[in-house]
Short mmCIF file of C-alpha atoms and ligand atoms in Angstrom, two decimals:
data_model
loop_
_atom_site.label_atom_id
_atom_site.label_comp_id
_atom_site.label_asym_id
_atom_site.label_seq_id
_atom_site.Cartn_x
_atom_site.Cartn_y
_atom_site.Cartn_z
CA MET A 1 -99.95 -86.03 229.30
CA VAL A 2 -97.74 -83.25 227.92
CA LYS A 3 -95.20 -83.92 230.66
CA ARG A 4 -95.10 -87.60 229.65
CA LEU A 5 -94.55 -86.69 225.98
CA ILE A 6 -91.68 -84.33 226.89
CA ALA A 7 -90.13 -87.00 229.12
CA CYS A 8 -90.31 -89.53 226.25
CA ALA A 9 -88.76 -87.03 223.80
CA VAL A 10 -85.88 -86.34 226.21
CA CYS A 11 -85.29 -90.10 226.61
CA VAL A 12 -85.15 -90.53 222.81
CA VAL A 13 -82.67 -87.63 222.41
CA LEU A 14 -80.46 -88.98 225.21
CA ALA A 15 -80.54 -92.48 223.69
CA LEU A 16 -79.58 -91.18 220.22
CA THR A 17 -76.77 -89.07 221.69
CA ALA A 18 -75.47 -92.08 223.62
CA VAL A 19 -75.54 -94.23 220.45
CA SER A 20 -73.80 -91.57 218.38
CA CYS A 21 -71.11 -91.06 221.06
CA THR A 22 -70.72 -94.81 221.50
CA LYS A 23 -70.66 -95.20 217.70
CA LYS A 24 -67.93 -92.52 217.43
CA ALA A 25 -65.90 -94.18 220.18
CA ASP A 26 -66.19 -97.58 218.45
CA GLU A 27 -65.59 -96.37 214.89
CA PRO A 28 -62.03 -97.17 213.71
CA THR A 29 -60.83 -93.63 213.05
CA GLU A 30 -58.12 -93.72 210.36
CA PRO A 31 -55.56 -91.01 211.16
CA LYS A 32 -56.27 -88.02 208.93
CA VAL A 33 -53.14 -87.52 206.87
CA LEU A 34 -52.26 -84.20 205.27
CA LEU A 35 -49.94 -84.53 202.26
CA GLY A 36 -48.31 -81.53 200.57
CA PHE A 37 -47.38 -82.34 196.96
CA SER A 38 -45.41 -80.05 194.64
CA GLN A 39 -45.97 -81.06 191.02
CA LEU A 40 -43.37 -79.64 188.62
CA GLY A 41 -45.75 -78.58 185.85
CA SER A 42 -48.09 -79.71 183.05
CA GLU A 43 -45.57 -80.11 180.20
CA SER A 44 -46.78 -83.46 178.88
CA ALA A 45 -49.58 -86.00 178.76
CA TRP A 46 -47.42 -88.02 181.13
CA ARG A 47 -47.32 -85.21 183.71
CA ILE A 48 -51.05 -84.52 183.42
CA GLY A 49 -51.71 -88.25 183.86
CA ASN A 50 -49.42 -88.32 186.89
CA THR A 51 -51.25 -85.42 188.55
CA LYS A 52 -54.64 -86.99 187.82
CA ASP A 53 -53.55 -90.32 189.28
CA ILE A 54 -52.21 -88.74 192.46
CA GLU A 55 -55.45 -86.79 192.97
CA GLU A 56 -57.58 -89.91 192.35
CA GLN A 57 -55.52 -92.08 194.70
CA ALA A 58 -55.51 -89.43 197.45
CA ASP A 59 -59.31 -89.39 197.21
CA ARG A 60 -59.46 -93.19 197.24
CA TYR A 61 -57.18 -93.49 200.29
CA GLY A 62 -58.78 -90.56 202.16
CA VAL A 63 -55.57 -88.53 202.18
CA SER A 64 -56.02 -84.75 202.46
CA LEU A 65 -53.99 -83.46 199.50
CA MET A 66 -52.53 -79.99 199.07
CA LEU A 67 -51.27 -80.12 195.46
CA GLU A 68 -49.44 -77.13 194.00
CA ASN A 69 -48.37 -76.90 190.33
CA ALA A 70 -44.99 -75.16 189.86
CA ASN A 71 -45.47 -74.44 186.13
CA GLN A 72 -41.96 -75.73 185.27
CA LYS A 73 -40.17 -73.41 187.73
CA GLN A 74 -37.89 -74.78 190.48
CA GLU A 75 -38.36 -71.63 192.56
CA ASN A 76 -42.10 -72.28 192.63
CA GLN A 77 -41.47 -75.80 193.94
CA ILE A 78 -39.19 -74.46 196.68
CA ASP A 79 -41.83 -71.87 197.67
CA ALA A 80 -44.52 -74.60 197.77
CA ILE A 81 -42.39 -76.82 200.01
CA ARG A 82 -41.86 -73.86 202.38
CA ARG A 83 -45.64 -73.35 202.52
CA PHE A 84 -46.15 -77.03 203.31
CA ILE A 85 -43.63 -76.72 206.18
CA ALA A 86 -45.40 -73.62 207.53
CA TYR A 87 -48.72 -75.47 207.27
CA LYS A 88 -47.21 -78.37 209.26
CA VAL A 89 -48.32 -81.08 206.80
CA ASP A 90 -47.68 -84.67 207.85
CA VAL A 91 -45.68 -85.57 204.74
CA ILE A 92 -44.18 -83.62 201.82
CA ALA A 93 -43.81 -85.16 198.37
CA PHE A 94 -42.50 -83.57 195.17
CA SER A 95 -41.27 -84.32 191.66
CA PRO A 96 -38.03 -82.28 191.36
CA ILE A 97 -37.82 -80.60 187.95
CA VAL A 98 -34.00 -80.80 188.10
CA GLU A 99 -31.63 -82.73 190.38
CA GLU A 100 -29.66 -79.89 191.97
CA GLY A 101 -30.61 -76.95 194.25
CA TRP A 102 -32.80 -78.58 196.93
CA ASP A 103 -30.48 -78.79 199.99
CA ASN A 104 -31.62 -75.65 201.82
CA VAL A 105 -35.37 -76.22 201.61
CA LEU A 106 -35.03 -79.94 202.39
CA LEU A 107 -32.89 -79.12 205.43
CA GLU A 108 -35.76 -76.87 206.57
CA ALA A 109 -38.22 -79.76 206.14
CA LYS A 110 -35.86 -82.06 208.06
CA SER A 111 -35.56 -79.50 210.90
CA ALA A 112 -39.36 -79.33 211.00
CA GLY A 113 -39.48 -83.14 211.33
CA ILE A 114 -41.51 -83.58 208.13
CA PRO A 115 -40.59 -86.62 205.99
CA VAL A 116 -40.10 -85.96 202.27
CA ILE A 117 -40.93 -88.43 199.50
CA LEU A 118 -39.46 -88.02 195.99
CA VAL A 119 -42.01 -88.85 193.28
CA ASP A 120 -40.95 -89.62 189.70
CA ARG A 121 -37.59 -87.85 189.69
CA ASP A 122 -34.54 -87.80 191.99
CA ILE A 123 -32.30 -85.12 193.49
CA SER A 124 -28.52 -84.85 193.57
CA THR A 125 -27.05 -83.86 196.96
CA GLN A 126 -24.03 -84.38 199.20
CA LYS A 127 -26.23 -84.26 202.29
CA VAL A 128 -27.63 -87.43 203.84
CA ASP A 129 -31.20 -88.30 204.80
CA LEU A 130 -32.83 -85.26 203.18
CA THR A 131 -35.50 -87.53 201.71
CA THR A 132 -37.13 -90.75 202.89
CA CYS A 133 -37.66 -92.60 199.62
CA LEU A 134 -38.01 -92.32 195.85
CA ILE A 135 -41.09 -93.62 194.03
CA GLY A 136 -40.40 -93.57 190.31
CA ALA A 137 -39.22 -95.32 187.18
CA ASP A 138 -35.80 -96.85 186.59
CA PHE A 139 -34.89 -94.37 183.87
CA TYR A 140 -31.48 -95.96 183.22
CA LYS A 141 -33.27 -99.23 182.40
CA GLU A 142 -35.62 -97.35 180.07
CA GLY A 143 -32.57 -96.09 178.15
CA VAL A 144 -31.17 -99.63 178.05
CA MET A 145 -34.47 -101.04 176.73
CA ALA A 146 -34.58 -98.37 174.01
CA ALA A 147 -31.05 -99.24 172.90
CA GLU A 148 -31.68 -102.99 173.04
CA TYR A 149 -34.64 -102.50 170.71
CA LEU A 150 -32.44 -100.48 168.31
CA ILE A 151 -29.78 -103.22 168.25
CA ARG A 152 -32.44 -105.83 167.43
CA LYS A 153 -33.87 -103.57 164.71
CA ALA A 154 -30.44 -102.90 163.18
CA ASP A 155 -29.77 -106.64 163.12
CA ALA A 156 -33.17 -107.35 161.50
CA LEU A 157 -32.56 -104.69 158.81
CA GLY A 158 -28.93 -105.71 158.28
CA LEU A 159 -27.73 -102.15 158.93
CA GLU A 160 -23.95 -101.68 158.91
CA GLN A 161 -23.98 -98.03 159.96
CA VAL A 162 -26.60 -96.48 162.29
CA ASN A 163 -26.62 -92.67 162.54
CA ILE A 164 -28.62 -91.50 165.57
CA VAL A 165 -29.98 -88.09 166.56
CA GLU A 166 -31.14 -87.70 170.17
CA ILE A 167 -33.77 -85.26 171.43
CA THR A 168 -33.30 -85.18 175.20
CA GLY A 169 -35.63 -84.22 178.03
CA THR A 170 -35.10 -81.32 180.44
CA GLU A 171 -31.37 -80.79 180.99
CA ASN A 172 -30.13 -81.92 184.45
CA SER A 173 -33.34 -83.83 185.18
CA THR A 174 -33.12 -87.45 186.33
CA PRO A 175 -34.97 -88.94 183.33
CA MET A 176 -32.80 -87.01 180.88
CA ARG A 177 -29.50 -87.99 182.56
CA GLN A 178 -30.36 -91.63 183.14
CA ARG A 179 -32.20 -92.39 179.88
CA GLN A 180 -29.20 -91.01 178.00
CA ALA A 181 -26.72 -92.96 180.16
CA GLY A 182 -28.61 -96.25 179.75
CA PHE A 183 -28.89 -95.76 175.98
CA TYR A 184 -25.26 -94.71 175.47
CA ASP A 185 -23.84 -97.45 177.70
CA THR A 186 -25.80 -100.10 175.78
CA ILE A 187 -24.76 -99.00 172.27
CA ALA A 188 -21.15 -98.26 173.30
CA SER A 189 -19.86 -101.69 172.29
CA ASP A 190 -21.75 -101.74 168.97
CA GLY A 191 -19.46 -100.32 166.28
CA ARG A 192 -22.40 -99.59 163.95
CA MET A 193 -23.89 -97.00 166.29
CA ASN A 194 -23.00 -93.32 165.81
CA ILE A 195 -24.58 -90.36 167.65
CA LEU A 196 -24.72 -87.47 165.15
CA GLU A 197 -25.98 -84.94 167.74
CA SER A 198 -27.90 -84.69 171.00
CA ILE A 199 -30.16 -81.67 171.57
CA ASP A 200 -32.36 -80.53 174.49
CA GLY A 201 -36.11 -80.67 173.76
CA ASP A 202 -37.12 -79.99 177.40
CA PHE A 203 -39.84 -82.71 177.19
CA LEU A 204 -42.00 -80.20 175.24
CA LYS A 205 -43.90 -80.90 171.98
CA SER A 206 -43.04 -77.47 170.55
CA ARG A 207 -39.34 -77.91 171.33
CA GLY A 208 -39.43 -81.42 169.84
CA ALA A 209 -40.62 -79.91 166.56
CA GLU A 210 -37.97 -77.15 166.67
CA CYS A 211 -35.20 -79.67 167.42
CA MET A 212 -36.31 -81.95 164.59
CA ARG A 213 -36.41 -79.05 162.10
CA TYR A 214 -32.82 -78.16 163.04
CA LEU A 215 -31.64 -81.81 162.89
CA LEU A 216 -33.26 -82.38 159.47
CA LYS A 217 -31.71 -79.18 158.13
CA THR A 218 -28.31 -80.22 159.47
CA TYR A 219 -28.23 -83.99 158.79
CA SER A 220 -31.14 -84.59 156.37
CA ASP A 221 -31.18 -88.11 154.94
CA THR A 222 -28.11 -89.22 156.90
CA ILE A 223 -30.37 -89.67 159.93
CA ASP A 224 -31.22 -93.35 160.47
CA VAL A 225 -32.67 -93.12 164.01
CA VAL A 226 -34.45 -90.53 166.17
CA PHE A 227 -34.16 -91.35 169.90
CA SER A 228 -36.59 -89.05 171.74
CA HIS A 229 -36.78 -88.98 175.57
CA ASN A 230 -40.57 -88.59 175.65
CA ASP A 231 -43.70 -88.98 173.54
CA GLU A 232 -44.51 -85.27 173.60
CA MET A 233 -41.29 -84.39 171.76
CA THR A 234 -41.72 -87.37 169.43
CA LEU A 235 -45.22 -86.21 168.48
CA GLY A 236 -43.80 -82.75 167.79
CA ALA A 237 -41.04 -84.20 165.62
CA LEU A 238 -43.17 -86.49 163.42
CA PRO A 239 -44.86 -83.79 161.27
CA GLU A 240 -41.46 -82.15 160.69
CA ILE A 241 -40.04 -85.45 159.40
CA GLU A 242 -43.02 -85.85 157.06
CA LYS A 243 -42.83 -82.19 155.89
CA ALA A 244 -39.19 -82.84 154.95
CA GLY A 245 -40.35 -85.66 152.68
CA PHE A 246 -39.37 -88.62 154.84
CA VAL A 247 -41.58 -91.47 156.11
CA PRO A 248 -41.12 -91.81 159.89
CA GLY A 249 -40.99 -95.44 160.99
CA LYS A 250 -39.66 -96.44 157.54
CA ASP A 251 -36.98 -93.93 156.37
CA MET A 252 -36.09 -93.28 160.01
CA ILE A 253 -36.42 -95.55 163.04
CA ILE A 254 -38.30 -93.60 165.74
CA ILE A 255 -37.82 -94.58 169.39
CA SER A 256 -39.80 -92.84 172.15
CA ILE A 257 -40.44 -93.14 175.90
CA ASP A 258 -43.58 -92.77 178.07
CA GLY A 259 -46.19 -94.98 176.40
CA GLY A 260 -49.18 -92.63 176.41
CA GLN A 261 -52.22 -93.37 174.23
CA GLU A 262 -51.29 -90.94 171.45
CA ALA A 263 -47.85 -92.54 171.06
CA ILE A 264 -49.31 -96.04 171.05
CA ASP A 265 -51.75 -94.97 168.34
CA VAL A 266 -48.95 -93.73 166.04
CA LEU A 267 -46.97 -96.87 166.88
CA LYS A 268 -49.91 -98.95 165.63
CA GLU A 269 -49.98 -96.77 162.47
CA GLY A 270 -46.29 -97.61 161.88
CA ARG A 271 -45.17 -93.94 162.17
CA ILE A 272 -42.94 -94.83 165.14
CA ASN A 273 -41.22 -98.13 165.87
CA CYS A 274 -40.79 -98.41 169.65
CA VAL A 275 -42.23 -96.85 172.81
CA VAL A 276 -40.64 -97.68 176.16
CA GLU A 277 -43.26 -97.52 178.91
CA CYS A 278 -42.82 -95.04 181.78
CA THR A 279 -45.97 -95.24 183.87
CA PRO A 280 -47.30 -92.01 185.46
CA LYS A 281 -49.48 -94.09 187.81
CA LEU A 282 -47.46 -93.59 190.99
CA GLY A 283 -50.33 -92.42 193.20
CA LYS A 284 -51.17 -95.76 194.85
CA ALA A 285 -47.57 -96.37 195.93
CA LEU A 286 -47.36 -92.77 197.15
CA MET A 287 -50.47 -93.00 199.34
CA GLU A 288 -49.43 -96.35 200.81
CA THR A 289 -46.01 -94.89 201.64
CA VAL A 290 -47.62 -91.80 203.21
CA PHE A 291 -49.70 -93.99 205.52
CA SER A 292 -46.66 -96.13 206.42
CA LEU A 293 -44.66 -93.02 207.35
CA LYS A 294 -47.60 -91.63 209.36
CA ALA A 295 -47.72 -94.94 211.24
CA GLY A 296 -43.99 -94.72 211.96
CA GLU A 297 -43.18 -97.72 209.78
CA SER A 298 -39.98 -98.01 207.73
CA VAL A 299 -40.34 -97.85 203.93
CA ASP A 300 -38.20 -99.01 201.01
CA ALA A 301 -35.64 -96.43 199.88
CA VAL A 302 -36.62 -96.89 196.23
CA ILE A 303 -39.89 -98.12 194.72
CA HIS A 304 -39.70 -98.81 190.94
CA PRO A 305 -42.91 -99.64 189.03
CA GLU A 306 -42.92 -102.52 186.53
CA GLU A 307 -42.48 -101.28 182.95
CA GLN A 308 -42.44 -102.83 179.47
CA VAL A 309 -41.54 -102.04 175.87
CA PHE A 310 -44.07 -101.65 173.06
CA SER A 311 -42.72 -102.01 169.50
CA ASP A 312 -43.31 -103.07 165.90
CA GLU A 313 -42.10 -106.52 166.92
CA GLN A 314 -45.45 -107.16 168.70
CA ASP A 315 -49.16 -107.51 167.92
CA LEU A 316 -50.65 -104.47 169.71
CA THR A 317 -54.25 -104.94 168.59
CA THR A 318 -55.36 -106.18 172.02
CA LEU A 319 -53.43 -103.59 174.06
CA ALA A 320 -55.73 -102.02 176.69
CA PRO A 321 -56.34 -98.23 176.65
CA ARG A 322 -53.40 -96.48 178.31
CA GLY A 323 -55.29 -94.02 180.49
CA TYR A 324 -52.85 -91.12 179.86
C1 GZL B 401 -40.63 -89.40 183.58
C2 GZL B 401 -41.09 -87.96 183.69
C3 GZL B 401 -40.90 -87.30 182.38
C4 GZL B 401 -41.71 -87.93 181.27
C5 GZL B 401 -42.05 -86.72 180.49
O1 GZL B 401 -40.91 -90.06 184.75
O2 GZL B 401 -40.32 -87.28 184.66
O3 GZL B 401 -41.33 -85.95 182.53
O4 GZL B 401 -40.99 -88.87 180.52
C6 GZL B 401 -42.38 -85.73 181.59
O5 GZL B 401 -43.13 -86.88 179.61
O6 GZL B 401 -42.39 -84.46 181.12
#
């Protein structure tokens, strides 16, 4: 009797093992993909939203993510990329804090045969094929859309002279260079437009406040427009404008870029006039590109997300929550 029981138990174990082996053999096994991502920092709601989206999409797509935060230092990004190379990740992605200074480490990645995806921002190099593609906004177009809004606003108000102060993002970064170029190129043929001064706010709220204090002290009520390269700096500037006795959105036209919830809220309050959207939600496109590269497929050189403009020309009451 005991022998029969043992024989039955052995048959059951063998059957289960066979099923599990067969099951494993049949299961479609997605290739495990290891992505090394160097995030430049946590300087803004946009950046924090970008990091969150990349983590969520990696989880959703089953991508193993090694994410390192460089805390606004290029040398930390370079070190992280070298660690990813040593770790032999399948793909490297990073958001370069500035455009220059990447040739050596990207040549090392190329020698190691690891494809590199640029996320959000671009690099400037004389070398060819250091990166596979760029997934990020068309910053030049964002600058154009900001200027086009200002021209419409100046027309609507019948302004004959428009004095502009500009608070720029991180010097030598792609968004700073291209937002400024798009804005300047678009106002160049409009004789009313005059840039009083452009000053670097480094995409930081605290620097936005400092820059605005200096600009108010220097130009006071001659300022007609504040063009700020991101919401963080705009939100830092607003209290300084109010402390100086001016009504932002009325005494001064305030134009911002990113489109995070806090900026949309002050837009609805009338304290700013225009926010050009720059979506941080690049994670889905990144994961799809990672899988394409892993599968040996070709990918587009540049992937730009769709973006829009929010302003006091629209009814924003039904606008969905921004998520960043
Ligand atoms: C734009 C991104 C910029 C945001 C800022 O894609 O690089 O950096 O506009 C962020 O908020 O700091």
